[in-house]
Short mmCIF file of C-alpha atoms in Angstrom, two decimals:
data_model
loop_
_atom_site.label_atom_id
_atom_site.label_comp_id
_atom_site.label_asym_id
_atom_site.label_seq_id
_atom_site.Cartn_x
_atom_site.Cartn_y
_atom_site.Cartn_z
CA MET A 1 81.67 157.75 -4.50
CA THR A 2 83.23 156.05 -7.47
CA TYR A 3 84.38 152.49 -7.47
CA ARG A 4 86.77 150.21 -9.28
CA THR A 5 86.62 146.46 -9.69
CA GLU A 6 89.15 144.27 -7.93
CA HIS A 7 89.57 140.45 -8.09
CA ASP A 8 90.64 137.81 -5.63
CA SER A 9 90.24 133.96 -5.52
CA MET A 10 86.54 134.40 -4.70
CA GLY A 11 85.71 136.67 -7.63
CA GLU A 12 85.03 140.34 -8.19
CA VAL A 13 84.53 143.03 -5.57
CA ARG A 14 83.82 146.70 -5.95
CA VAL A 15 86.31 148.87 -4.03
CA PRO A 16 86.32 152.69 -3.45
CA ALA A 17 88.38 154.11 -6.32
CA ASP A 18 90.36 156.48 -4.16
CA ARG A 19 91.70 153.77 -1.81
CA TYR A 20 94.70 151.49 -2.28
CA TRP A 21 93.18 148.47 -0.59
CA GLY A 22 91.87 145.54 -2.66
CA ALA A 23 89.33 142.79 -2.76
CA GLN A 24 90.23 140.92 0.42
CA THR A 25 90.27 144.14 2.44
CA GLU A 26 86.90 145.15 1.04
CA ARG A 27 85.36 141.72 1.89
CA SER A 28 86.57 142.11 5.47
CA ARG A 29 85.27 145.63 5.64
CA ASN A 30 81.83 144.44 4.55
CA ASN A 31 81.77 141.30 6.69
CA PHE A 32 83.10 142.81 9.91
CA PRO A 33 81.50 146.21 10.62
CA ILE A 34 81.86 145.59 14.35
CA GLY A 35 83.39 148.73 15.91
CA ALA A 36 84.14 150.28 12.57
CA GLY A 37 85.65 153.73 12.96
CA ARG A 38 85.96 153.20 16.74
CA GLU A 39 87.95 149.99 17.27
CA ASN A 40 90.13 149.79 14.16
CA MET A 41 93.29 147.80 14.11
CA PRO A 42 95.78 149.81 16.18
CA GLU A 43 98.07 152.14 14.34
CA GLU A 44 101.04 150.51 16.09
CA ILE A 45 100.20 147.25 14.31
CA ILE A 46 99.97 149.03 10.98
CA ARG A 47 103.36 150.58 11.47
CA ALA A 48 104.81 147.21 12.57
CA PHE A 49 103.43 145.60 9.47
CA ALA A 50 105.06 148.21 7.28
CA VAL A 51 108.44 147.58 8.96
CA LEU A 52 107.92 143.85 8.53
CA LYS A 53 107.01 144.05 4.82
CA LYS A 54 109.98 146.28 4.04
CA ALA A 55 112.32 143.91 5.88
CA ALA A 56 110.80 140.85 4.20
CA ALA A 57 111.23 142.40 0.74
CA LEU A 58 114.89 143.17 1.43
CA ALA A 59 115.47 139.65 2.75
CA ASN A 60 113.77 138.13 -0.27
CA ARG A 61 115.88 140.27 -2.53
CA GLU A 62 118.97 138.67 -1.09
CA LEU A 63 117.64 135.16 -0.86
CA LYS A 64 115.31 135.02 -3.92
CA PRO A 65 116.77 137.59 -6.38
CA ALA A 66 115.09 135.95 -9.42
CA LYS A 67 111.64 136.38 -7.92
CA MET A 68 112.14 139.52 -5.84
CA THR A 69 113.71 141.73 -8.44
CA ALA A 70 115.40 145.02 -7.57
CA GLU A 71 112.46 146.89 -9.11
CA LYS A 72 109.87 144.99 -7.08
CA CYS A 73 111.87 145.36 -3.87
CA ASP A 74 112.24 149.09 -4.40
CA ALA A 75 108.55 149.58 -5.05
CA ILE A 76 107.62 147.67 -1.85
CA ARG A 77 110.22 149.60 0.11
CA GLN A 78 108.97 152.98 -1.01
CA ALA A 79 105.35 152.14 -0.32
CA ALA A 80 106.22 150.80 3.15
CA GLU A 81 108.17 153.94 3.95
CA GLU A 82 105.17 156.13 2.93
CA ILE A 83 103.07 154.08 5.43
CA LEU A 84 105.68 154.63 8.14
CA ALA A 85 105.62 158.36 7.35
CA GLY A 86 101.84 158.43 7.84
CA LYS A 87 101.09 159.32 4.26
CA LEU A 88 98.63 156.39 3.71
CA ASP A 89 96.79 156.46 7.06
CA GLY A 90 93.32 156.39 5.39
CA HIS A 91 93.90 153.12 3.71
CA PHE A 92 93.70 150.76 6.66
CA PRO A 93 89.98 150.51 7.56
CA LEU A 94 89.76 147.09 9.18
CA VAL A 95 88.66 146.52 12.78
CA VAL A 96 90.01 144.43 15.65
CA TRP A 97 86.91 142.19 15.58
CA GLN A 98 87.86 140.19 12.47
CA THR A 99 89.43 136.79 11.92
CA GLY A 100 91.42 135.77 15.04
CA SER A 101 94.60 135.22 12.99
CA GLY A 102 94.66 138.77 11.71
CA THR A 103 94.78 137.44 8.08
CA GLN A 104 92.71 140.25 6.72
CA SER A 105 94.92 142.96 8.24
CA ASN A 106 97.92 141.21 6.70
CA MET A 107 96.19 141.26 3.35
CA ASN A 108 95.13 144.90 3.82
CA MET A 109 98.83 145.71 4.14
CA ASN A 110 99.74 143.57 1.17
CA GLU A 111 97.11 145.14 -1.07
CA VAL A 112 97.93 148.71 -0.10
CA ILE A 113 101.65 148.18 -0.65
CA ALA A 114 101.02 146.39 -3.97
CA ASN A 115 98.65 149.00 -5.37
CA ARG A 116 100.69 151.95 -4.18
CA GLY A 117 103.89 150.24 -5.31
CA ASN A 118 102.46 149.69 -8.78
CA GLU A 119 101.57 153.38 -8.90
CA ILE A 120 105.08 154.28 -7.92
CA ALA A 121 106.50 151.91 -10.53
CA GLY A 122 104.10 153.10 -13.23
CA GLN A 123 103.09 149.55 -14.15
CA LYS A 124 101.34 146.39 -12.87
CA LEU A 125 104.44 145.14 -11.10
CA LEU A 126 103.39 143.75 -7.72
CA HIS A 127 100.94 141.10 -6.70
CA PRO A 128 99.83 141.33 -2.99
CA ASN A 129 100.25 137.60 -2.32
CA ASP A 130 103.02 136.61 -4.74
CA ASP A 131 105.27 139.59 -4.10
CA VAL A 132 104.44 141.64 -0.99
CA ASN A 133 103.61 138.42 0.96
CA MET A 134 106.51 136.41 -0.47
CA SER A 135 107.96 133.82 2.00
CA GLN A 136 105.28 134.77 4.54
CA SER A 137 101.94 133.73 5.94
CA SER A 138 99.40 135.76 7.96
CA ASN A 139 100.10 133.10 10.65
CA ASP A 140 103.66 134.28 11.15
CA THR A 141 103.39 137.92 10.12
CA PHE A 142 100.64 138.94 12.57
CA PRO A 143 102.44 137.57 15.64
CA THR A 144 105.62 139.20 14.36
CA ALA A 145 103.78 142.55 13.97
CA MET A 146 102.38 142.07 17.52
CA HIS A 147 105.82 141.64 18.98
CA ILE A 148 107.27 144.62 17.02
CA ALA A 149 104.41 146.86 18.13
CA ALA A 150 104.47 145.63 21.74
CA ALA A 151 108.22 146.00 22.13
CA GLU A 152 108.12 149.51 20.74
CA ALA A 153 105.20 150.38 22.99
CA MET A 154 107.08 149.09 26.03
CA GLU A 155 109.93 151.47 25.10
CA ARG A 156 107.55 154.42 25.05
CA THR A 157 105.98 153.37 28.37
CA GLY A 158 109.40 152.98 29.92
CA ALA A 159 110.48 156.40 28.81
CA ALA A 160 107.35 158.02 30.40
CA LEU A 161 108.00 155.98 33.55
CA THR A 162 111.58 157.29 33.77
CA ARG A 163 110.33 160.86 33.42
CA LEU A 164 107.92 160.39 36.30
CA LYS A 165 110.51 158.69 38.46
CA ASP A 166 112.93 161.53 37.89
CA GLU A 167 110.23 164.03 38.99
CA LEU A 168 109.74 162.04 42.19
CA ILE A 169 113.53 162.11 42.81
CA ARG A 170 113.39 165.90 42.62
CA LEU A 171 110.38 166.01 45.00
CA GLU A 172 112.17 163.62 47.39
CA LYS A 173 115.22 165.85 47.61
CA GLU A 174 113.04 168.91 48.08
CA ASN A 175 111.40 167.41 51.21
CA ALA A 176 114.47 165.79 52.76
CA ASN A 177 113.85 166.93 56.32
CA VAL A 178 110.06 167.42 56.46
CA LEU A 179 108.58 165.46 59.38
CA LYS A 180 105.02 164.19 59.07
CA CYS A 181 102.68 161.62 60.54
CA GLY A 182 102.94 158.09 59.14
CA ARG A 183 99.69 156.15 58.61
CA THR A 184 98.79 152.45 58.48
CA HIS A 185 95.25 151.09 57.99
CA LEU A 186 94.27 154.76 57.29
CA GLN A 187 94.99 155.41 61.00
CA ASP A 188 97.69 157.48 62.60
CA ALA A 189 101.08 155.71 62.97
CA THR A 190 104.57 156.72 64.05
CA PRO A 191 106.33 159.65 62.27
CA ILE A 192 108.03 159.55 58.97
CA LEU A 193 109.86 162.03 56.76
CA PHE A 194 107.85 163.16 53.74
CA SER A 195 110.97 162.29 51.66
CA GLN A 196 110.83 158.75 53.01
CA GLU A 197 107.21 158.45 51.96
CA ILE A 198 108.12 159.74 48.46
CA SER A 199 111.08 157.33 48.35
CA GLY A 200 108.58 154.51 48.56
CA TRP A 201 106.80 155.82 45.48
CA ARG A 202 110.11 156.34 43.74
CA SER A 203 111.42 152.87 44.58
CA SER A 204 108.24 151.30 43.27
CA LEU A 205 108.80 152.94 39.89
CA GLU A 206 112.40 151.87 39.87
CA LYS A 207 111.28 148.28 40.33
CA ASP A 208 108.73 148.72 37.56
CA GLU A 209 111.53 149.99 35.27
CA GLU A 210 113.42 146.77 35.88
CA LEU A 211 110.29 144.71 35.28
CA LEU A 212 109.50 146.42 31.97
CA LYS A 213 113.04 145.79 30.68
CA MET A 214 112.86 142.17 31.73
CA ALA A 215 109.43 141.73 30.21
CA GLU A 216 110.37 143.32 26.88
CA LYS A 217 113.12 140.75 26.22
CA PRO A 218 110.84 137.82 25.17
CA LEU A 219 109.00 140.16 22.78
CA LEU A 220 112.19 140.58 20.74
CA SER A 221 111.76 137.01 19.43
CA LEU A 222 109.91 137.02 16.07
CA ALA A 223 107.73 134.32 14.43
CA LEU A 224 108.56 135.45 10.91
CA GLY A 225 109.91 132.51 8.87
CA GLY A 226 107.48 129.96 10.36
CA THR A 227 104.90 130.66 7.59
CA ALA A 228 101.62 128.70 7.87
CA VAL A 229 102.15 126.20 10.68
CA GLY A 230 105.73 126.73 11.86
CA THR A 231 107.54 124.53 9.31
CA GLY A 232 108.76 127.43 7.18
CA LEU A 233 107.01 126.12 4.03
CA ASN A 234 107.73 128.38 0.96
CA ALA A 235 110.32 130.45 2.83
CA PRO A 236 113.99 130.11 1.88
CA ALA A 237 116.56 128.99 4.46
CA GLY A 238 117.71 131.88 6.60
CA PHE A 239 114.70 134.04 5.81
CA GLY A 240 113.61 134.40 9.43
CA SER A 241 117.03 135.35 10.70
CA LEU A 242 117.71 137.80 7.91
CA SER A 243 114.29 139.46 8.19
CA ALA A 244 114.71 139.81 11.99
CA ALA A 245 118.12 141.44 11.51
CA LYS A 246 116.60 143.95 9.09
CA ILE A 247 113.70 144.63 11.37
CA ALA A 248 116.25 145.25 14.15
CA GLU A 249 118.12 147.71 11.93
CA GLU A 250 114.84 149.55 11.08
CA THR A 251 113.57 149.83 14.63
CA GLY A 252 116.82 150.11 16.64
CA LEU A 253 115.65 147.16 18.87
CA PRO A 254 117.58 143.92 18.98
CA PHE A 255 114.98 141.60 17.39
CA VAL A 256 115.92 138.03 16.59
CA THR A 257 114.22 135.09 14.96
CA ALA A 258 112.32 132.73 17.29
CA GLU A 259 114.11 129.50 18.01
CA ASN A 260 110.90 127.47 17.80
CA LYS A 261 108.43 128.67 15.23
CA PHE A 262 105.77 126.16 16.39
CA HIS A 263 105.75 127.89 19.75
CA ALA A 264 105.96 131.36 18.15
CA LEU A 265 102.77 130.85 16.08
CA THR A 266 100.57 129.35 18.78
CA SER A 267 101.77 130.62 22.20
CA LYS A 268 101.36 134.20 23.35
CA ASP A 269 103.00 133.68 26.73
CA GLU A 270 105.45 136.53 25.97
CA MET A 271 102.51 138.95 25.66
CA VAL A 272 101.07 137.70 28.97
CA PHE A 273 104.42 138.11 30.71
CA ALA A 274 105.00 141.60 29.34
CA HIS A 275 101.49 142.75 30.14
CA GLY A 276 102.00 141.45 33.59
CA ALA A 277 104.71 144.08 34.01
CA LEU A 278 102.29 146.73 32.73
CA LYS A 279 99.71 145.52 35.32
CA ALA A 280 102.36 145.77 38.07
CA LEU A 281 103.08 149.33 36.99
CA ALA A 282 99.37 150.11 37.00
CA ALA A 283 99.04 148.75 40.55
CA ASP A 284 101.91 151.00 41.77
CA LEU A 285 100.47 154.03 40.01
CA MET A 286 97.11 153.33 41.60
CA LYS A 287 98.80 153.34 45.03
CA ILE A 288 100.76 156.57 44.33
CA ALA A 289 97.81 158.45 42.94
CA ASN A 290 95.60 157.39 45.83
CA ASP A 291 98.26 158.52 48.32
CA VAL A 292 98.48 161.88 46.65
CA ARG A 293 94.74 162.53 46.68
CA TRP A 294 94.41 161.38 50.34
CA LEU A 295 97.28 163.66 51.35
CA ALA A 296 95.68 166.56 49.42
CA SER A 297 92.25 165.92 50.70
CA GLY A 298 90.27 168.85 52.16
CA PRO A 299 91.47 171.47 51.73
CA ARG A 300 90.20 172.26 55.23
CA LEU A 301 88.40 169.20 56.45
CA GLY A 302 90.66 166.47 55.11
CA LEU A 303 94.33 165.69 55.66
CA GLY A 304 95.52 168.73 53.75
CA GLU A 305 99.22 167.84 54.17
CA ILE A 306 100.08 168.69 50.57
CA THR A 307 98.71 170.93 47.88
CA ILE A 308 98.41 169.95 44.27
CA PRO A 309 97.93 172.13 41.19
CA GLU A 310 94.41 173.53 40.71
CA ASN A 311 93.84 172.76 37.02
CA GLU A 312 90.12 173.27 36.53
CA PRO A 313 86.85 173.87 38.40
CA GLY A 314 85.69 170.69 40.15
CA SER A 315 81.97 171.18 40.35
CA SER A 316 79.11 172.50 38.29
CA ILE A 317 77.18 173.46 41.46
CA MET A 318 79.77 174.08 44.22
CA PRO A 319 81.70 177.28 43.47
CA GLY A 320 85.42 177.25 44.18
CA LYS A 321 85.66 173.45 44.46
CA VAL A 322 88.81 171.92 43.00
CA ASN A 323 89.24 168.12 42.68
CA PRO A 324 92.29 165.83 42.36
CA THR A 325 91.45 165.04 38.72
CA GLN A 326 94.91 163.93 37.64
CA CYS A 327 94.90 161.34 40.39
CA GLU A 328 91.51 160.18 39.17
CA GLN A 329 92.65 159.71 35.58
CA VAL A 330 95.64 157.63 36.78
CA THR A 331 93.42 155.38 38.83
CA MET A 332 90.94 154.93 36.03
CA VAL A 333 93.77 154.02 33.61
CA ALA A 334 95.05 151.56 36.17
CA ALA A 335 91.63 149.96 36.39
CA GLN A 336 91.46 149.67 32.60
CA VAL A 337 94.92 148.06 32.42
CA MET A 338 93.96 145.55 35.09
CA GLY A 339 90.89 144.62 33.05
CA ASN A 340 93.01 144.36 29.90
CA ASP A 341 95.28 141.94 31.68
CA VAL A 342 92.41 139.49 32.02
CA THR A 343 91.64 139.72 28.30
CA VAL A 344 95.27 139.26 27.29
CA GLY A 345 95.52 136.17 29.50
CA ILE A 346 92.35 134.64 28.09
CA ALA A 347 93.37 135.42 24.54
CA ALA A 348 96.81 133.88 25.05
CA SER A 349 95.18 130.64 26.26
CA GLN A 350 93.46 130.12 22.87
CA GLY A 351 96.44 128.66 21.06
CA ASN A 352 94.70 125.64 19.52
CA PHE A 353 97.09 123.23 17.77
CA GLU A 354 99.34 125.27 15.43
CA LEU A 355 97.83 128.74 15.76
CA ASN A 356 96.48 131.23 18.22
CA VAL A 357 93.27 132.79 16.88
CA PHE A 358 92.77 135.53 19.43
CA MET A 359 95.68 137.66 18.31
CA PRO A 360 93.90 140.94 17.30
CA VAL A 361 92.16 141.31 20.67
CA CYS A 362 95.33 140.38 22.48
CA ALA A 363 97.27 143.07 20.58
CA TYR A 364 94.50 145.64 20.95
CA ASN A 365 94.38 145.38 24.72
CA PHE A 366 98.12 145.16 25.17
CA LEU A 367 98.78 148.26 23.08
CA GLN A 368 95.97 150.20 24.73
CA SER A 369 97.44 149.42 28.14
CA ALA A 370 100.96 150.55 27.12
CA ARG A 371 99.69 153.74 25.43
CA LEU A 372 97.35 154.69 28.28
CA LEU A 373 100.02 154.19 30.91
CA ALA A 374 102.56 156.27 28.95
CA GLU A 375 100.14 159.12 28.35
CA SER A 376 98.71 158.92 31.90
CA MET A 377 102.13 159.12 33.54
CA ASP A 378 103.18 162.09 31.42
CA SER A 379 99.99 163.93 32.24
CA PHE A 380 100.22 163.04 35.95
CA ARG A 381 103.84 164.22 36.09
CA GLU A 382 103.25 167.44 34.20
CA ARG A 383 99.96 168.49 35.70
CA CYS A 384 100.17 167.18 39.26
CA VAL A 385 103.45 165.78 40.62
CA SER A 386 105.54 168.69 39.38
CA GLY A 387 103.36 171.02 41.44
CA ILE A 388 103.07 169.11 44.68
CA GLN A 389 103.91 171.30 47.71
CA ALA A 390 104.24 170.09 51.27
CA ASN A 391 102.04 171.95 53.77
CA ARG A 392 104.69 171.92 56.42
CA GLU A 393 102.66 173.71 59.07
CA LYS A 394 99.84 171.15 58.72
CA MET A 395 102.29 168.27 58.79
CA GLN A 396 103.87 169.56 61.98
CA GLU A 397 100.49 170.12 63.62
CA ASN A 398 99.42 166.59 62.80
CA VAL A 399 102.66 165.17 64.20
CA GLU A 400 102.15 167.02 67.43
CA ARG A 401 98.56 165.79 67.74
CA SER A 402 99.31 162.18 66.86
CA LEU A 403 98.77 159.72 69.71
CA MET A 404 101.08 157.16 68.16
CA LEU A 405 104.13 159.15 69.19
CA VAL A 406 103.48 157.39 72.45
CA THR A 407 105.43 154.47 70.88
CA ALA A 408 108.64 156.32 71.86
CA LEU A 409 107.66 155.84 75.51
CA SER A 410 107.25 152.08 75.33
CA PRO A 411 110.89 151.23 76.15
CA LYS A 412 110.57 153.34 79.36
CA ILE A 413 107.02 152.66 80.65
CA GLY A 414 106.09 149.45 78.72
CA TYR A 415 103.51 148.67 76.09
CA GLU A 416 100.47 148.49 78.47
CA ASN A 417 101.17 151.76 80.17
CA ALA A 418 101.91 153.46 76.82
CA ALA A 419 98.52 152.21 75.60
CA LYS A 420 96.83 153.58 78.68
CA THR A 421 98.55 156.92 78.13
CA ALA A 422 97.32 157.15 74.55
CA GLN A 423 93.77 156.05 75.48
CA THR A 424 93.59 158.56 78.33
CA ALA A 425 94.86 161.37 76.13
CA HIS A 426 92.29 160.59 73.42
CA ARG A 427 89.40 160.11 75.85
CA GLU A 428 90.04 163.21 77.90
CA GLY A 429 91.36 165.50 75.17
CA LEU A 430 94.84 165.73 76.81
CA SER A 431 98.29 165.86 75.27
CA LEU A 432 100.43 162.74 75.63
CA ARG A 433 102.58 164.67 78.06
CA GLU A 434 99.67 165.61 80.26
CA ALA A 435 98.18 162.11 80.19
CA CYS A 436 101.51 160.38 81.00
CA VAL A 437 102.22 162.70 83.93
CA LYS A 438 98.63 162.47 85.18
CA LEU A 439 98.82 158.61 85.23
CA GLY A 440 102.10 158.83 87.12
CA PHE A 441 104.17 156.93 84.58
CA LEU A 442 106.79 159.70 84.07
CA THR A 443 107.63 163.16 85.45
CA GLU A 444 107.48 166.14 83.08
CA GLU A 445 111.28 166.10 82.92
CA GLU A 446 111.45 162.36 82.20
CA PHE A 447 108.76 162.71 79.48
CA ASP A 448 110.59 165.56 77.78
CA ALA A 449 113.89 163.57 77.82
CA ALA A 450 112.21 160.57 76.13
CA TYR A 451 109.92 162.34 73.67
CA HIS A 452 111.72 163.37 70.49
CA PRO A 453 109.51 162.78 67.39
CA GLU A 454 112.27 163.83 65.00
CA GLU A 455 114.38 160.91 66.25
CA MET A 456 111.68 158.37 65.48
CA VAL A 457 112.20 158.39 61.68
#
């Protein structure tokens, strides 16, 4: 590998010649090898930084035309757009486990844009700090990039959630009149329609849709313009508002500048609130996936009330075994998201004085949760939910065998006598009808007149 020499305020550093990053990126790469190649700064943050730098250059061009010349602005814009197009993906090597302010990732972006912009311009035109970072600080750019990335991630998660909800709506309509046994405490309960059971799943996701939209709103407030400690030092008046407007234009999301930059730099309560909505979604998905795998259990010795797609062999030793693997991936993802929620909460609590210094790990866990949930829901929908079929014969058999249908008799024979009927039927292997008549509580005709499972839903 060949190298070139780069300079920063601490002196000379040798940098790989085929990379656009500079001295500060290289120092971070050498000093923080933790998780290198495995836990790099999320690509969503890189993309958000590129959006931010382009918007900042355009704002500076309007507010500081003498310093941000048209030529400089155009070079920054072109380089940022190449990053957004994925053309410079190999030039962002830094890991999550770096400085807690994300300073080095901000400088990585500044250096790449400056060096690539100079190449585009054909001259030494841009300085990473003076030009690309004009009117900014790492302390306001990283939280801004966090919010851009998080809001966009919430949009993707919401879209996957809607697709899964729509599939459940289809399944609900398909099973509108299918009677089955209800269950509480994993024990038999009174009857329910399969469509009613599905409606519970669907309603959960509708509530989660509302939560995601509500939780995304605070993320649309951006710290940019606060610079080092929230005072806006070295940024022109109106820079925050103008930059936010340009970010909104670039992303299609209604970003605005934060009203209080001191809060925006140090508090990450918006991230905690938004991740709480992701955790709520994870909890609902855990419940739905568990219901599906219980209902599909067997196929002969379990409940067996539904069938799900047989996607791959389930055992290396038991021939013909098929497992509910899509349900398992959903529940594992849900467990990961719940763990991430703890990390996000702890990270957000570390806003000491004028800056939070746990931002990279906060962003990393948040974005992982959003991405995993979106991909998990799409896979679950496509490879499991779309192929769910009700085993109507098994459902009907279970309804007929359920002792809890005795609840329909309570208004006629009373709770205690209904309990005795169920206990006798279970103990002696009788039907409810046989037990009730044997105990003398009702005649066969009276039992038949009172016993209508289809009317119990």
